PDB file of C-alpha atoms in Angstrom:
ATOM      1  CA  VAL A 153      11.200   3.316  23.077  1.00 46.00           C
ATOM      2  CA  TYR A 154      11.257   7.095  21.148  1.00 53.00           C
ATOM      3  CA  TRP A 155      10.579  10.283  22.882  1.00 55.00           C
ATOM      4  CA  LEU A 156       7.950  12.665  22.251  1.00 54.00           C
ATOM      5  CA  PRO A 157       6.654  15.494  23.585  1.00 59.00           C
ATOM      6  CA  GLY A 158       4.000  14.411  26.787  1.00 58.00           C
ATOM      7  CA  ASN A 159       6.306  11.923  27.260  1.00 64.00           C
ATOM      8  CA  PHE A 160       4.653  10.886  30.502  1.00 71.00           C
ATOM      9  CA  LEU A 161       2.307   8.407  31.957  1.00 75.00           C
ATOM     10  CA  ILE A 162      -1.449   8.920  33.205  1.00 76.00           C
ATOM     11  CA  ARG A 163      -3.648   6.718  35.615  1.00 78.00           C
ATOM     12  CA  ALA A 164      -6.469   5.640  33.569  1.00 76.00           C
ATOM     13  CA  PRO A 165      -8.574   3.673  35.222  1.00 78.00           C
ATOM     14  CA  GLY A 166      -8.959   0.403  33.894  1.00 78.00           C
ATOM     15  CA  PHE A 167      -6.026   0.996  31.464  1.00 73.00           C
ATOM     16  CA  GLY A 168      -2.761   0.909  33.853  1.00 79.00           C
ATOM     17  CA  TYR A 169      -0.140   4.221  33.151  1.00 78.00           C
ATOM     18  CA  LEU A 170      -0.680   5.444  29.456  1.00 77.00           C
ATOM     19  CA  ASN A 171       0.679   8.109  27.788  1.00 77.00           C
ATOM     20  CA  PRO A 172      -2.110  10.620  26.675  1.00 76.00           C
ATOM     21  CA  LEU A 173      -0.064  11.884  23.300  1.00 77.00           C
ATOM     22  CA  ARG A 174       0.047   8.440  22.271  1.00 75.00           C
ATOM     23  CA  ALA A 175      -3.546   7.389  23.364  1.00 78.00           C
ATOM     24  CA  LEU A 176      -4.578  10.140  21.073  1.00 81.00           C
ATOM     25  CA  LEU A 177      -3.234   9.199  18.224  1.00 81.00           C
ATOM     26  CA  LEU A 178      -4.072   5.566  18.562  1.00 82.00           C
ATOM     27  CA  THR A 179      -7.356   6.750  17.667  1.00 87.00           C
ATOM     28  CA  VAL A 180      -6.578   7.781  14.412  1.00 87.00           C
ATOM     29  CA  PRO A 181      -5.926   4.005  13.189  1.00 87.00           C
ATOM     30  CA  ILE A 182      -9.445   2.744  15.535  1.00 90.00           C
ATOM     31  CA  THR A 183     -11.781   5.785  13.732  1.00 92.00           C
ATOM     32  CA  SER A 184      -9.826   4.798   9.914  1.00 89.00           C
ATOM     33  CA  ALA A 185     -10.733   1.710  11.064  1.00 89.00           C
ATOM     34  CA  VAL A 186     -13.897   2.003  12.051  1.00 92.00           C
ATOM     35  CA  VAL A 187     -14.977   4.937   9.082  1.00 91.00           C
ATOM     36  CA  TRP A 188     -14.115   2.099   6.054  1.00 87.00           C
ATOM     37  CA  TYR A 189     -15.718  -0.146   8.264  1.00 88.00           C
ATOM     38  CA  ILE A 190     -19.265   1.912   7.309  1.00 89.00           C
ATOM     39  CA  ARG A 191     -18.467   3.028   4.314  1.00 85.00           C
ATOM     40  CA  ARG A 192     -16.340   0.011   2.623  1.00 79.00           C
ATOM     41  CA  THR A 193     -18.848   0.428  -0.096  1.00 77.00           C
ATOM     42  CA  GLU A 194     -19.333   3.375  -0.561  1.00 77.00           C
ATOM     43  CA  TYR A 195     -16.224   2.901  -3.152  1.00 71.00           C
ATOM     44  CA  ASN A 196     -16.301   6.573  -5.040  1.00 71.00           C
ATOM     45  CA  ARG A 197     -16.161   8.592  -1.111  1.00 78.00           C
ATOM     46  CA  ILE A 198     -14.022   5.869   0.405  1.00 82.00           C
ATOM     47  CA  TRP A 199     -11.098   6.005  -2.033  1.00 82.00           C
ATOM     48  CA  PRO A 200      -8.723   8.031  -0.289  1.00 86.00           C
ATOM     49  CA  LEU A 201      -9.836   6.689   3.106  1.00 88.00           C
ATOM     50  CA  HIS A 202      -9.021   3.369   1.627  1.00 85.00           C
ATOM     51  CA  ASN A 203      -5.033   3.890  -0.552  1.00 86.00           C
ATOM     52  CA  PHE A 204      -4.623   5.956   3.577  1.00 89.00           C
ATOM     53  CA  MET A 205      -4.335   3.126   5.130  1.00 89.00           C
ATOM     54  CA  ALA A 206      -3.083   0.195   1.137  1.00 88.00           C
ATOM     55  CA  ALA A 207       0.053   3.246   2.076  1.00 88.00           C
ATOM     56  CA  VAL A 208       0.067   2.833   5.373  1.00 89.00           C
ATOM     57  CA  MET A 209       0.640  -0.910   5.325  1.00 89.00           C
ATOM     58  CA  CYS A 210       2.301  -0.410   2.584  1.00 90.00           C
ATOM     59  CA  VAL A 211       5.018   1.344   4.419  1.00 90.00           C
ATOM     60  CA  TRP A 212       4.730  -0.330   7.483  1.00 89.00           C
ATOM     61  CA  LEU A 213       5.635  -3.693   6.662  1.00 90.00           C
ATOM     62  CA  ILE A 214       8.700  -2.682   4.118  1.00 90.00           C
ATOM     63  CA  SER A 215       9.853  -0.961   6.711  1.00 88.00           C
ATOM     64  CA  TYR A 216       9.754  -4.408   9.492  1.00 89.00           C
ATOM     65  CA  VAL A 217      11.669  -6.578   6.685  1.00 87.00           C
ATOM     66  CA  ARG A 218      15.143  -6.698   6.688  1.00 84.00           C
ATOM     67  CA  LEU A 219      15.962  -8.198   3.382  1.00 84.00           C
ATOM     68  CA  PRO A 220      20.027  -9.610   4.187  1.00 86.00           C
ATOM     69  CA  SER A 221      21.034  -9.281   0.463  1.00 85.00           C
ATOM     70  CA  LEU A 222      19.802  -7.405  -3.291  1.00 84.00           C
ATOM     71  CA  SER A 223      19.771 -11.153  -4.722  1.00 88.00           C
ATOM     72  CA  VAL A 224      17.816 -12.736  -1.868  1.00 89.00           C
ATOM     73  CA  ALA A 225      15.150  -9.730  -2.508  1.00 86.00           C
ATOM     74  CA  ALA A 226      15.485 -10.067  -5.948  1.00 88.00           C
ATOM     75  CA  VAL A 227      14.833 -13.117  -7.079  1.00 92.00           C
ATOM     76  CA  VAL A 228      12.165 -12.595  -4.258  1.00 89.00           C
ATOM     77  CA  ALA A 229      10.420  -9.639  -6.794  1.00 88.00           C
ATOM     78  CA  LEU A 230      10.788 -12.241 -10.244  1.00 92.00           C
ATOM     79  CA  LEU A 231       8.872 -14.880  -8.460  1.00 93.00           C
ATOM     80  CA  LEU A 232       5.931 -12.686  -6.807  1.00 89.00           C
ATOM     81  CA  GLY A 233       6.198 -11.219 -10.476  1.00 87.00           C
ATOM     82  CA  LEU A 234       5.728 -14.741 -11.723  1.00 92.00           C
ATOM     83  CA  TYR A 235       2.839 -16.048  -9.692  1.00 91.00           C
ATOM     84  CA  ASP A 236       1.470 -12.347 -10.229  1.00 87.00           C
ATOM     85  CA  PHE A 237       1.454 -13.012 -14.490  1.00 88.00           C
ATOM     86  CA  PHE A 238       0.392 -16.501 -13.728  1.00 91.00           C
ATOM     87  CA  MET A 239      -2.670 -14.786 -11.369  1.00 88.00           C
ATOM     88  CA  VAL A 240      -3.426 -12.064 -13.987  1.00 85.00           C
ATOM     89  CA  TYR A 241      -3.457 -13.765 -17.389  1.00 87.00           C
ATOM     90  CA  VAL A 242      -3.666 -17.185 -17.066  1.00 91.00           C
ATOM     91  CA  THR A 243      -5.746 -18.234 -14.729  1.00 90.00           C
ATOM     92  CA  PRO A 244      -8.739 -16.949 -16.801  1.00 90.00           C
ATOM     93  CA  ARG A 245      -7.818 -19.355 -18.558  1.00 91.00           C
ATOM     94  CA  PHE A 246      -9.142 -21.843 -16.372  1.00 88.00           C
ATOM     95  CA  THR A 247     -11.910 -20.532 -14.561  1.00 85.00           C
ATOM     96  CA  TYR A 248     -15.536 -21.084 -15.789  1.00 87.00           C
ATOM     97  CA  ASP A 249     -16.577 -17.384 -16.274  1.00 86.00           C
ATOM     98  CA  GLY A 250     -13.030 -16.209 -17.533  1.00 86.00           C
ATOM     99  CA  LYS A 251     -12.015 -13.838 -14.697  1.00 86.00           C
ATOM    100  CA  SER A 252      -8.715 -13.246 -13.438  1.00 86.00           C
ATOM    101  CA  VAL A 253      -8.533 -15.624  -9.483  1.00 84.00           C
ATOM    102  CA  MET A 254      -6.407 -12.439  -8.172  1.00 84.00           C
ATOM    103  CA  GLU A 255      -9.162  -9.524  -9.946  1.00 80.00           C
ATOM    104  CA  THR A 256     -11.614 -11.190  -8.689  1.00 81.00           C
ATOM    105  CA  VAL A 257     -10.149 -11.012  -5.028  1.00 81.00           C
ATOM    106  CA  ALA A 258      -9.134  -7.993  -5.843  1.00 78.00           C
ATOM    107  CA  ARG A 259     -12.689  -6.093  -6.493  1.00 75.00           C
ATOM    108  CA  GLY A 260     -14.034  -8.353  -3.693  1.00 74.00           C
ATOM    109  CA  GLY A 261     -15.462 -10.937  -5.560  1.00 73.00           C
ATOM    110  CA  LYS A 262     -19.928 -11.397  -5.887  1.00 75.00           C
ATOM    111  CA  LYS A 263     -20.236  -9.375  -2.611  1.00 73.00           C
ATOM    112  CA  GLY A 264     -18.053  -6.550  -3.611  1.00 68.00           C
ATOM    113  CA  GLU A 265     -16.851  -6.247  -0.069  1.00 72.00           C
ATOM    114  CA  VAL A 266     -12.654  -4.762  -1.331  1.00 73.00           C
ATOM    115  CA  LEU A 267     -10.017  -4.854   1.481  1.00 75.00           C
ATOM    116  CA  PRO A 268      -7.364  -2.286   1.490  1.00 76.00           C
ATOM    117  CA  MET A 269      -4.505  -4.840   0.021  1.00 80.00           C
ATOM    118  CA  VAL A 270      -4.990  -3.008  -3.543  1.00 81.00           C
ATOM    119  CA  VAL A 271      -4.726   0.920  -4.341  1.00 82.00           C
ATOM    120  CA  HIS A 272      -7.291   2.288  -5.993  1.00 77.00           C
ATOM    121  CA  VAL A 273      -6.658   4.742  -9.124  1.00 73.00           C
ATOM    122  CA  PRO A 274     -10.068   6.559 -10.170  1.00 69.00           C
ATOM    123  CA  SER A 275     -10.980   7.962 -12.964  1.00 65.00           C
ATOM    124  CA  PHE A 276     -11.385  11.869 -12.159  1.00 58.00           C
ATOM    125  CA  SER A 277     -14.654  13.783 -14.160  1.00 56.00           C
ATOM    126  CA  TYR A 278     -16.235  17.379 -12.948  1.00 53.00           C
ATOM    127  CA  GLY A 279     -19.139  16.847 -15.604  1.00 53.00           C
ATOM    128  CA  ASP A 280     -22.785  17.156 -14.213  1.00 58.00           C
ATOM    129  CA  LYS A 281     -22.213  19.802 -11.512  1.00 54.00           C
ATOM    130  CA  TYR A 282     -18.804  17.323  -9.452  1.00 53.00           C
ATOM    131  CA  GLN A 283     -20.978  14.138  -9.361  1.00 55.00           C
ATOM    132  CA  GLY A 284     -19.487  13.350  -5.711  1.00 54.00           C
ATOM    133  CA  CYS A 285     -16.120  14.519  -7.827  1.00 51.00           C
ATOM    134  CA  THR A 286     -14.749  11.434  -8.927  1.00 48.00           C
ATOM    135  CA  GLY A 287     -16.260   8.181 -11.615  1.00 50.00           C
ATOM    136  CA  PRO A 288     -16.340   5.027 -11.097  1.00 53.00           C
ATOM    137  CA  ILE A 289     -12.763   3.728  -9.894  1.00 56.00           C
ATOM    138  CA  VAL A 290     -11.083   1.972 -13.491  1.00 64.00           C
ATOM    139  CA  GLY A 291      -7.700   0.765 -11.688  1.00 73.00           C
ATOM    140  CA  LEU A 292      -6.354  -1.292  -9.284  1.00 77.00           C
ATOM    141  CA  ILE A 293      -2.722  -1.508  -8.018  1.00 81.00           C
ATOM    142  CA  GLY A 294      -2.528  -4.441  -6.076  1.00 82.00           C
ATOM    143  CA  MET A 295      -0.164  -4.722  -2.509  1.00 84.00           C
ATOM    144  CA  GLY A 296       2.258  -6.703  -4.217  1.00 84.00           C
ATOM    145  CA  ASP A 297       3.321  -4.295  -7.385  1.00 83.00           C
ATOM    146  CA  LEU A 298       3.773  -1.392  -4.619  1.00 86.00           C
ATOM    147  CA  ILE A 299       5.883  -3.751  -1.710  1.00 89.00           C
ATOM    148  CA  ILE A 300       7.895  -5.241  -3.587  1.00 87.00           C
ATOM    149  CA  PRO A 301       9.634  -2.670  -5.470  1.00 88.00           C
ATOM    150  CA  GLY A 302       9.788  -0.889  -2.146  1.00 90.00           C
ATOM    151  CA  PHE A 303      12.070  -3.516  -0.582  1.00 89.00           C
ATOM    152  CA  ILE A 304      14.407  -2.868  -3.220  1.00 89.00           C
ATOM    153  CA  VAL A 305      14.232   0.700  -2.980  1.00 89.00           C
ATOM    154  CA  ALA A 306      15.347   0.373   0.766  1.00 88.00           C
ATOM    155  CA  TYR A 307      17.251  -2.442   0.457  1.00 87.00           C
ATOM    156  CA  CYS A 308      19.239   0.370  -1.743  1.00 86.00           C
ATOM    157  CA  GLY A 309      18.514   3.421   0.410  1.00 85.00           C
ATOM    158  CA  VAL A 310      20.009   0.917   3.585  1.00 83.00           C
ATOM    159  CA  VAL A 311      23.983   0.516   0.669  1.00 83.00           C
ATOM    160  CA  ASP A 312      23.572   4.124  -0.194  1.00 83.00           C
ATOM    161  CA  ALA A 313      23.438   4.922   4.031  1.00 81.00           C
ATOM    162  CA  TYR A 314      26.247   2.457   4.521  1.00 80.00           C
ATOM    163  CA  CYS A 315      28.333   3.757   2.543  1.00 80.00           C
ATOM    164  CA  ARG A 316      27.985   7.274   2.422  1.00 71.00           C
ATOM    165  CA  ARG A 317      31.403   8.224   1.642  1.00 62.00           C
ATOM    166  CA  GLY A 318      30.877  11.701  -0.169  1.00 61.00           C
ATOM    167  CA  GLU A 319      28.979  11.778  -3.388  1.00 62.00           C
ATOM    168  CA  SER A 320      29.361   8.322  -4.246  1.00 60.00           C
ATOM    169  CA  CYS A 321      26.779   6.541  -3.357  1.00 65.00           C
ATOM    170  CA  LYS A 322      23.386   7.238  -4.996  1.00 79.00           C
ATOM    171  CA  LEU A 323      21.581   3.577  -5.665  1.00 82.00           C
ATOM    172  CA  SER A 324      18.623   4.641  -3.250  1.00 83.00           C
ATOM    173  CA  PHE A 325      17.329   8.187  -5.883  1.00 86.00           C
ATOM    174  CA  LEU A 326      19.059   5.179  -8.714  1.00 89.00           C
ATOM    175  CA  ALA A 327      15.633   2.625  -7.581  1.00 89.00           C
ATOM    176  CA  LEU A 328      13.054   5.200  -6.277  1.00 89.00           C
ATOM    177  CA  GLY A 329      12.929   7.929  -9.373  1.00 91.00           C
ATOM    178  CA  ALA A 330      12.148   3.636 -11.216  1.00 91.00           C
ATOM    179  CA  TYR A 331      10.018   3.011  -8.761  1.00 88.00           C
ATOM    180  CA  ALA A 332       8.132   5.840  -9.547  1.00 90.00           C
ATOM    181  CA  ALA A 333       7.875   5.650 -12.931  1.00 92.00           C
ATOM    182  CA  GLY A 334       7.214   1.777 -12.441  1.00 85.00           C
ATOM    183  CA  LEU A 335       3.811   3.571 -11.363  1.00 82.00           C
ATOM    184  CA  ILE A 336       3.418   6.385 -13.578  1.00 83.00           C
ATOM    185  CA  ILE A 337       3.626   3.435 -16.793  1.00 82.00           C
ATOM    186  CA  THR A 338       1.320   1.103 -14.584  1.00 73.00           C
ATOM    187  CA  TYR A 339      -1.261   3.880 -14.089  1.00 71.00           C
ATOM    188  CA  ILE A 340      -0.919   4.780 -17.948  1.00 74.00           C
ATOM    189  CA  VAL A 341      -1.354   1.603 -19.168  1.00 70.00           C
ATOM    190  CA  LYS A 342      -4.216   0.727 -17.275  1.00 60.00           C
TER     191      LYS A 342
END
């Protein structure tokens, strides 16, 4: 248990003993989920919250999963990359409407109900008196495109922490730089 300032308990009827600071911090995810549920179809307004929720899920999953070795992380990344390629570029040849299965799911299908499992990349347009400050969503980056390389960056960070004998190990900085460059290239290509 992590110590937080104000780490004391108060008795709450029906709930037992609660830490008031933790109860207050719990309002952030609950409020985020409720606001997202109510406004989930208003893409031009909800995308920052949507992206925040996706980022929190990415960080949580990367910090929760422990891979035993870099070779396991590399094999998982390779296999999921092949899966991603198949689902995005090969499945349009088999579907009746010629659309990718993965893109259809990520965009919410016919209903347009998009879950926070993608990061929206908006097209910013500032003309005509700012019209909500954003244009339509032009790109999506799937959580797998963020989480899988994140596993490798996290693993490199563990290796750096383990062999921190002077300034010889800088794997995490190199991996993070390559990760950021890959995301920038993905944004430019989209």
